[in-house]
CSV table of C-alpha atoms in Angstrom, one decimal:
chain,number,residue,atom,x,y,z
A,25,UNK,CA,0.0,0.0,0.0
A,26,UNK,CA,2.9,2.3,0.7
A,27,UNK,CA,3.8,2.2,-3.0
A,28,UNK,CA,0.6,4.2,-3.7
A,29,UNK,CA,2.1,7.2,-1.9
A,30,UNK,CA,5.5,7.1,-3.5
A,31,UNK,CA,4.8,10.1,-5.8
A,32,UNK,CA,4.1,12.4,-2.9
A,33,UNK,CA,7.2,11.5,-0.8
A,34,UNK,CA,8.9,14.7,-1.9
A,35,UNK,CA,6.4,16.7,0.3
A,36,UNK,CA,7.8,14.8,3.3
A,37,UNK,CA,11.4,15.8,2.7
A,38,UNK,CA,12.8,18.6,4.8
A,39,UNK,CA,13.8,21.7,3.0
A,40,UNK,CA,17.4,22.8,3.1
A,41,UNK,CA,16.4,26.5,3.0
A,42,UNK,CA,13.3,27.8,4.7
A,43,UNK,CA,11.8,30.8,3.1
A,44,UNK,CA,8.4,30.7,4.8
A,45,UNK,CA,6.9,30.1,8.3
A,46,UNK,CA,4.8,27.4,10.1
A,47,UNK,CA,1.4,28.7,9.0
A,48,UNK,CA,2.6,29.0,5.4
A,49,UNK,CA,3.8,25.3,5.5
A,50,UNK,CA,0.5,24.2,7.0
A,51,UNK,CA,-1.2,25.5,3.9
A,52,UNK,CA,1.3,24.7,1.2
A,53,UNK,CA,2.7,21.4,2.5
A,54,UNK,CA,0.6,19.7,5.1
A,55,UNK,CA,-2.7,20.5,3.3
A,56,UNK,CA,-1.4,19.6,-0.1
A,57,UNK,CA,-0.1,16.3,1.4
A,58,UNK,CA,-3.5,15.6,3.1
A,59,UNK,CA,-5.5,16.3,-0.1
A,60,UNK,CA,-3.2,14.1,-2.3
A,61,UNK,CA,-3.5,11.2,0.2
A,62,UNK,CA,-7.3,11.6,0.1
A,63,UNK,CA,-7.2,11.6,-3.7
A,64,UNK,CA,-5.2,8.5,-3.8
A,65,UNK,CA,-7.4,6.7,-1.3
A,66,UNK,CA,-10.6,7.4,-3.2
A,67,UNK,CA,-9.1,6.0,-6.4
A,68,UNK,CA,-7.5,2.9,-4.9
A,69,UNK,CA,-10.0,0.3,-5.9
A,70,UNK,CA,-7.8,-2.6,-4.7
A,71,UNK,CA,-8.3,-1.5,-1.1
A,72,UNK,CA,-11.9,-0.1,-1.2
A,73,UNK,CA,-13.4,-2.3,-4.0
A,74,UNK,CA,-15.5,-1.2,-6.9
A,75,UNK,CA,-17.0,2.3,-6.4
A,76,UNK,CA,-20.6,1.0,-7.0
A,77,UNK,CA,-22.3,-2.4,-6.9
A,78,UNK,CA,-26.0,-2.7,-7.8
A,79,UNK,CA,-28.5,-5.4,-7.4
A,80,UNK,CA,-31.6,-5.8,-9.6
A,81,UNK,CA,-33.7,-8.6,-11.2
A,82,UNK,CA,-32.0,-11.3,-13.2
A,83,UNK,CA,-33.2,-10.0,-16.5
A,84,UNK,CA,-30.5,-7.4,-16.7
A,85,UNK,CA,-26.7,-8.0,-16.5
A,86,UNK,CA,-25.0,-6.6,-13.4
A,87,UNK,CA,-22.2,-4.7,-15.2
A,88,UNK,CA,-24.4,-2.5,-17.4
A,89,UNK,CA,-26.5,-1.7,-14.3
A,90,UNK,CA,-23.4,-0.6,-12.4
A,91,UNK,CA,-22.2,1.5,-15.3
A,92,UNK,CA,-25.7,3.1,-15.8
A,93,UNK,CA,-26.2,4.0,-12.2
A,94,UNK,CA,-22.7,5.3,-11.8
A,95,UNK,CA,-23.1,7.6,-14.9
A,96,UNK,CA,-26.7,8.8,-14.4
A,97,UNK,CA,-26.6,9.0,-10.6
A,98,UNK,CA,-28.4,7.2,-7.8
A,99,UNK,CA,-30.9,8.7,-5.3
A,100,UNK,CA,-32.3,8.4,-1.8
A,101,UNK,CA,-35.7,9.3,-0.5
A,102,UNK,CA,-35.7,12.0,2.2
A,103,UNK,CA,-38.7,10.5,3.9
A,104,UNK,CA,-36.8,7.3,4.7
A,105,UNK,CA,-33.6,8.9,6.2
A,106,UNK,CA,-35.0,8.5,9.7
A,107,UNK,CA,-35.6,5.1,11.2
A,108,UNK,CA,-33.8,2.0,12.2
A,109,UNK,CA,-32.3,0.1,9.2
A,110,UNK,CA,-33.8,-3.4,8.9
A,111,UNK,CA,-37.0,-2.4,10.8
A,112,UNK,CA,-38.7,0.7,9.5
A,113,UNK,CA,-36.4,1.2,6.5
A,114,UNK,CA,-34.2,-1.1,4.4
A,115,UNK,CA,-31.4,1.4,4.8
A,116,UNK,CA,-31.1,5.1,5.5
A,117,UNK,CA,-32.9,6.8,2.6
A,118,UNK,CA,-33.9,3.6,0.9
A,119,UNK,CA,-37.6,2.7,0.6
A,120,UNK,CA,-40.7,3.1,-1.5
A,121,UNK,CA,-40.7,6.4,-3.4
A,122,UNK,CA,-44.2,7.9,-3.6
A,123,UNK,CA,-45.0,10.7,-6.2
A,124,UNK,CA,-44.8,13.4,-3.6
A,125,UNK,CA,-41.6,12.2,-2.0
A,126,UNK,CA,-38.4,14.3,-2.2
A,127,UNK,CA,-35.7,12.3,-4.0
A,128,UNK,CA,-32.1,13.5,-3.5
A,129,UNK,CA,-29.9,12.6,-6.5
A,130,UNK,CA,-26.3,11.9,-5.8
A,131,UNK,CA,-24.0,12.8,-8.7
A,132,UNK,CA,-20.9,14.1,-6.9
A,133,UNK,CA,-19.1,10.8,-6.4
A,134,UNK,CA,-17.8,10.8,-10.0
A,135,UNK,CA,-16.0,14.1,-9.3
A,136,UNK,CA,-14.6,13.7,-5.8
A,137,UNK,CA,-11.1,12.7,-6.8
A,138,UNK,CA,-10.9,15.6,-9.3
A,139,UNK,CA,-12.2,18.1,-6.8
A,140,UNK,CA,-9.6,16.9,-4.2
A,141,UNK,CA,-6.9,17.1,-6.8
A,142,UNK,CA,-8.0,20.6,-7.8
A,143,UNK,CA,-7.9,21.7,-4.1
A,144,UNK,CA,-4.4,20.4,-3.8
A,145,UNK,CA,-3.3,22.5,-6.8
A,146,UNK,CA,-5.0,25.6,-5.5
A,147,UNK,CA,-3.3,25.2,-2.1
A,148,UNK,CA,0.1,24.8,-3.8
A,149,UNK,CA,-0.3,27.9,-6.0
A,150,UNK,CA,0.8,30.5,-3.3
A,151,UNK,CA,3.8,28.3,-2.5
A,152,UNK,CA,4.8,28.1,-6.2
A,153,UNK,CA,4.2,31.9,-6.6
A,154,UNK,CA,6.4,32.7,-3.6
A,155,UNK,CA,9.1,30.4,-4.9
A,156,UNK,CA,9.2,32.4,-8.2
A,157,UNK,CA,9.2,35.7,-6.4
A,158,UNK,CA,11.8,34.8,-3.8
A,159,UNK,CA,14.3,33.8,-6.4
A,160,UNK,CA,16.6,31.9,-4.0
A,161,UNK,CA,17.6,35.1,-2.2
A,162,UNK,CA,17.7,33.5,1.3
A,163,UNK,CA,19.6,30.5,-0.1
A,164,UNK,CA,22.3,32.7,-1.6
A,165,UNK,CA,22.7,34.8,1.5
A,166,UNK,CA,22.8,31.8,3.9
A,167,UNK,CA,24.9,29.4,1.9
A,168,UNK,CA,27.0,27.1,4.1
A,169,UNK,CA,26.2,29.2,7.2
A,170,UNK,CA,23.9,26.7,8.9
A,171,UNK,CA,26.7,24.3,9.7
A,172,UNK,CA,28.0,24.2,13.3
A,173,UNK,CA,31.5,24.2,11.8
A,174,UNK,CA,32.2,27.8,10.8
A,175,UNK,CA,35.9,28.2,10.7
A,176,UNK,CA,36.2,28.0,6.9
A,177,UNK,CA,32.9,29.7,5.9
A,178,UNK,CA,32.3,32.5,8.5
A,179,UNK,CA,35.3,34.6,7.7
A,180,UNK,CA,35.7,38.3,8.2
A,181,UNK,CA,35.3,38.8,4.4
A,182,UNK,CA,32.0,36.9,4.4
A,183,UNK,CA,30.8,38.9,7.4
A,184,UNK,CA,31.7,42.2,5.8
A,185,UNK,CA,29.9,41.2,2.5
A,186,UNK,CA,26.7,40.5,4.4
A,187,UNK,CA,26.9,43.7,6.4
A,188,UNK,CA,27.5,45.7,3.3
A,189,UNK,CA,24.6,44.0,1.5
A,190,UNK,CA,22.2,45.0,4.3
A,191,UNK,CA,23.6,48.5,5.0
A,192,UNK,CA,24.8,49.8,1.7
A,193,UNK,CA,24.2,47.7,-1.4
A,194,UNK,CA,20.5,46.9,-0.9
A,195,UNK,CA,19.4,49.1,2.0
A,196,UNK,CA,15.7,50.0,1.6
A,197,UNK,CA,15.4,47.7,-1.3
A,198,UNK,CA,13.4,44.9,0.1
A,199,UNK,CA,9.9,46.3,0.7
A,200,UNK,CA,8.6,44.8,-2.5
A,201,UNK,CA,10.1,41.4,-1.4
A,202,UNK,CA,8.2,41.6,1.9
A,203,UNK,CA,5.0,42.7,0.3
A,204,UNK,CA,5.1,39.7,-2.0
A,205,UNK,CA,5.3,37.4,0.9
A,206,UNK,CA,2.4,39.1,2.5
A,207,UNK,CA,0.4,38.7,-0.7
A,208,UNK,CA,1.1,34.9,-0.6
A,209,UNK,CA,0.0,34.8,3.1
A,210,UNK,CA,-3.2,36.6,2.2
A,211,UNK,CA,-3.8,34.2,-0.7
A,212,UNK,CA,-3.4,31.3,1.7
A,213,UNK,CA,-6.1,32.8,3.9
A,214,UNK,CA,-8.5,33.6,1.0
A,215,UNK,CA,-7.8,30.1,-0.4
A,216,UNK,CA,-8.9,28.3,2.9
A,217,UNK,CA,-12.1,30.4,2.9
A,218,UNK,CA,-12.8,29.9,-0.8
A,219,UNK,CA,-12.3,26.1,-0.5
A,220,UNK,CA,-15.0,25.9,2.1
A,221,UNK,CA,-17.5,27.6,-0.3
A,222,UNK,CA,-16.2,25.5,-3.2
A,223,UNK,CA,-17.0,22.3,-1.4
A,224,UNK,CA,-20.3,23.7,-0.2
A,225,UNK,CA,-21.3,24.4,-3.9
A,226,UNK,CA,-19.9,20.9,-4.9
A,227,UNK,CA,-22.0,19.2,-2.2
A,228,UNK,CA,-25.1,21.2,-2.9
A,229,UNK,CA,-25.0,23.5,0.1
A,230,UNK,CA,-24.5,20.8,2.8
A,231,UNK,CA,-20.8,21.2,3.5
A,232,UNK,CA,-20.8,24.4,5.6
A,233,UNK,CA,-22.8,22.8,8.4
A,234,UNK,CA,-21.4,19.3,7.9
A,235,UNK,CA,-18.8,19.2,10.7
A,236,UNK,CA,-21.1,20.5,13.5
A,237,UNK,CA,-24.0,18.3,12.3
A,238,UNK,CA,-21.8,15.2,12.4
A,239,UNK,CA,-20.4,16.1,15.8
A,240,UNK,CA,-23.9,16.6,17.2
A,241,UNK,CA,-25.2,13.3,15.7
A,242,UNK,CA,-22.2,11.3,17.1
A,243,UNK,CA,-22.8,12.8,20.5
A,244,UNK,CA,-26.6,12.1,20.4
A,245,UNK,CA,-27.7,9.4,22.9
A,246,UNK,CA,-30.5,8.2,20.6
A,247,UNK,CA,-29.3,8.9,17.1
A,248,UNK,CA,-32.1,7.0,15.4
A,249,UNK,CA,-34.5,9.9,16.2
A,250,UNK,CA,-32.4,12.2,14.0
A,251,UNK,CA,-31.2,12.1,10.4
A,252,UNK,CA,-27.6,11.0,10.0
A,253,UNK,CA,-25.9,13.8,8.2
A,254,UNK,CA,-23.3,11.4,6.8
A,255,UNK,CA,-26.1,9.1,5.4
A,256,UNK,CA,-27.8,12.1,3.9
A,257,UNK,CA,-24.7,13.5,2.2
A,258,UNK,CA,-22.8,10.3,1.6
A,259,UNK,CA,-25.3,7.4,1.5
A,260,UNK,CA,-23.7,3.9,1.4
A,261,UNK,CA,-26.9,2.3,0.0
A,262,UNK,CA,-29.0,4.1,-2.6
A,263,UNK,CA,-31.7,3.5,-5.2
A,264,UNK,CA,-31.4,3.5,-9.0
A,265,UNK,CA,-34.2,3.4,-11.6
A,266,UNK,CA,-33.5,1.9,-15.0
A,267,UNK,CA,-35.9,2.0,-18.0
A,268,UNK,CA,-35.6,-0.6,-20.7
A,269,UNK,CA,-37.8,-1.9,-23.6
A,270,UNK,CA,-39.5,-5.2,-23.4
A,271,UNK,CA,-39.8,-7.8,-26.2
A,272,UNK,CA,-42.9,-6.0,-27.5
A,273,UNK,CA,-41.5,-2.5,-27.3
A,274,UNK,CA,-43.2,-1.5,-24.1
A,275,UNK,CA,-41.2,0.4,-21.4
A,276,UNK,CA,-40.1,-1.6,-18.5
A,277,UNK,CA,-38.9,-0.1,-15.2
A,278,UNK,CA,-36.3,-1.8,-13.1
A,279,UNK,CA,-35.6,-0.8,-9.5
A,280,UNK,CA,-31.9,-1.3,-8.4
A,281,UNK,CA,-30.4,-1.3,-5.0
A,282,UNK,CA,-26.8,0.1,-5.2
A,283,UNK,CA,-24.1,-0.1,-2.6
A,284,UNK,CA,-21.5,2.7,-2.6
A,285,UNK,CA,-18.4,1.4,-0.7
A,286,UNK,CA,-16.5,4.6,-1.6
A,287,UNK,CA,-18.8,6.6,0.6
A,288,UNK,CA,-17.4,4.9,3.7
A,289,UNK,CA,-14.2,6.8,2.9
A,290,UNK,CA,-15.8,9.9,1.6
A,291,UNK,CA,-17.8,10.6,4.7
A,292,UNK,CA,-14.7,10.5,6.9
A,293,UNK,CA,-12.6,12.5,4.4
A,294,UNK,CA,-15.0,15.4,4.3
A,295,UNK,CA,-15.4,15.5,8.1
A,296,UNK,CA,-11.7,15.8,8.4
A,297,UNK,CA,-11.5,18.4,5.7
A,298,UNK,CA,-14.3,20.5,7.3
A,299,UNK,CA,-12.4,20.8,10.6
A,300,UNK,CA,-9.0,21.2,8.9
A,301,UNK,CA,-10.3,24.0,6.6
A,302,UNK,CA,-11.9,25.9,9.5
A,303,UNK,CA,-8.6,25.6,11.4
A,304,UNK,CA,-6.6,26.8,8.4
A,305,UNK,CA,-9.0,29.8,8.0
A,306,UNK,CA,-8.5,30.7,11.6
A,307,UNK,CA,-4.7,30.5,11.7
A,308,UNK,CA,-4.5,32.1,8.2
A,309,UNK,CA,-6.5,35.1,9.5
A,310,UNK,CA,-4.2,35.4,12.6
A,311,UNK,CA,-1.2,35.2,10.3
A,312,UNK,CA,-2.5,38.1,8.2
A,313,UNK,CA,-3.2,40.2,11.3
A,314,UNK,CA,0.2,39.3,12.7
A,315,UNK,CA,2.0,40.4,9.5
A,316,UNK,CA,0.1,43.7,9.3
A,317,UNK,CA,1.1,44.5,12.9
A,318,UNK,CA,4.7,43.5,12.4
A,319,UNK,CA,5.1,45.5,9.2
A,320,UNK,CA,3.4,48.6,10.6
A,321,UNK,CA,4.7,48.7,14.2
A,322,UNK,CA,8.4,49.2,15.0
A,323,UNK,CA,8.0,48.0,18.6
A,324,UNK,CA,7.0,44.6,17.2
A,325,UNK,CA,10.0,44.3,15.0
A,326,UNK,CA,12.3,45.3,17.8
A,327,UNK,CA,10.8,42.6,20.0
A,328,UNK,CA,11.1,39.9,17.4
A,329,UNK,CA,14.7,40.9,16.6
A,330,UNK,CA,15.7,40.7,20.3
A,331,UNK,CA,13.9,37.4,20.6
A,332,UNK,CA,15.9,36.0,17.7
A,333,UNK,CA,19.3,37.4,19.0
A,334,UNK,CA,20.1,36.6,22.6
A,335,UNK,CA,21.7,39.3,24.6
A,336,UNK,CA,21.1,41.9,22.0
A,337,UNK,CA,20.9,45.4,23.6
A,338,UNK,CA,17.6,47.2,23.1
A,339,UNK,CA,19.4,50.3,21.8
A,340,UNK,CA,21.1,48.2,19.1
A,341,UNK,CA,17.8,46.6,18.1
A,342,UNK,CA,16.0,49.9,17.9
A,343,UNK,CA,18.8,51.4,15.9
A,344,UNK,CA,18.5,48.6,13.3
A,345,UNK,CA,14.8,48.8,13.1
A,346,UNK,CA,14.7,52.6,12.8
A,347,UNK,CA,17.2,52.6,9.9
A,348,UNK,CA,15.8,49.5,8.1
A,349,UNK,CA,12.5,49.6,6.3
A,350,UNK,CA,10.1,46.7,7.1
A,351,UNK,CA,11.3,44.9,4.0
A,352,UNK,CA,15.0,45.0,5.1
A,353,UNK,CA,14.0,43.8,8.6
A,354,UNK,CA,11.9,41.0,7.1
A,355,UNK,CA,14.8,39.7,5.0
A,356,UNK,CA,17.1,39.8,8.0
A,357,UNK,CA,14.4,38.0,10.1
A,358,UNK,CA,14.1,35.3,7.4
A,359,UNK,CA,17.8,34.8,7.5
A,360,UNK,CA,17.6,33.9,11.2
A,361,UNK,CA,16.1,30.4,10.6
A,362,UNK,CA,18.7,29.5,8.0
A,363,UNK,CA,22.0,30.3,9.6
A,364,UNK,CA,23.8,29.3,12.8
A,365,UNK,CA,22.7,31.3,15.8
A,366,UNK,CA,26.2,32.5,16.4
A,367,UNK,CA,26.5,33.8,12.9
A,368,UNK,CA,23.2,35.6,13.2
A,369,UNK,CA,24.1,37.2,16.5
A,370,UNK,CA,27.4,38.5,15.1
A,371,UNK,CA,25.8,39.7,11.9
A,372,UNK,CA,23.1,41.7,13.7
A,373,UNK,CA,25.7,43.3,16.0
A,374,UNK,CA,27.9,44.2,13.1
A,375,UNK,CA,25.0,45.7,11.3
A,376,UNK,CA,24.1,47.7,14.4
A,377,UNK,CA,27.7,48.8,14.7
A,378,UNK,CA,27.8,49.9,11.0
A,379,UNK,CA,24.6,51.9,11.4
A,380,UNK,CA,26.3,54.2,14.1
A,381,UNK,CA,28.3,56.0,11.4
A,382,UNK,CA,27.6,59.6,10.4
A,383,UNK,CA,25.8,58.6,7.2
A,384,UNK,CA,23.0,57.1,9.2
A,385,UNK,CA,22.7,59.9,11.7
A,386,UNK,CA,19.4,61.2,10.2
A,387,UNK,CA,17.7,57.8,10.8
A,388,UNK,CA,18.6,57.5,14.5
């Protein structure tokens, strides 16, 4: 079974250079991995069986019935969703359909794997966009500086190059770099909200309340008095009506009982997705608010700089933040998770020392 997931092993590999944060990785790596695993599961017939298996009278072959009901959809009767299977109803939603009964047709199951794959692509788009915009900047600046053995790489020349890069060569030149990252974070937030509405449209308006309804139903002491939301949305047994012509040309109606083994997986997948997407929307909103505060408030950048560099004097941190624009600070902050802490501490102190010269007097 592990061979099925071989194509997505690359998402489990640790990155040598980190150009994002935890929330970003939850969207672009963990969620993409989750959706791809779900896509593989719903297409793995050898572990779940055939997606549909129908029973009808002996006058019709089974294979054409399965194909017909898979293509043209099955249905359940809303009046029979309540009740104990085997007593009052044959199965949830399966029973005699009267002319006035509401029949719910289920056509979504043909498209579940495609929708999950599309979601995975949409969640990866901000990641791919940021990879294009970032252009390996952090990787170039931090090359070989994450190693604990620094004698041959952290030389005075290398240190001076980095200091000059931040204080002379590219000073005040990284605001666009930081804003692009903020755009990708905002896209992650919008994506998580949009995916909830996408699934709600796909599942005919039943996804938005799916998680709470399932939780309430599972916690119910006597669930037979209520409609099972999983059976309503993902029925495992459904009805299918087939019309054929008899030997004399008259129309014959055949009633088929169809079992959908795939819905055993689908109902669990979409419960997990509901809670996961709500969680992503929450942390994504907090990430956007956090980024706005950090980019707009100097005290926040001072605090984060001092938390990244131990024993950094407050005056030095304030000096760096006052001279640097938020983009310069953001690039310096991104560098912290890709270099040795000793390197980062020396670099920040050297930058603070360089900013005490007369050329920066107007900023301090």
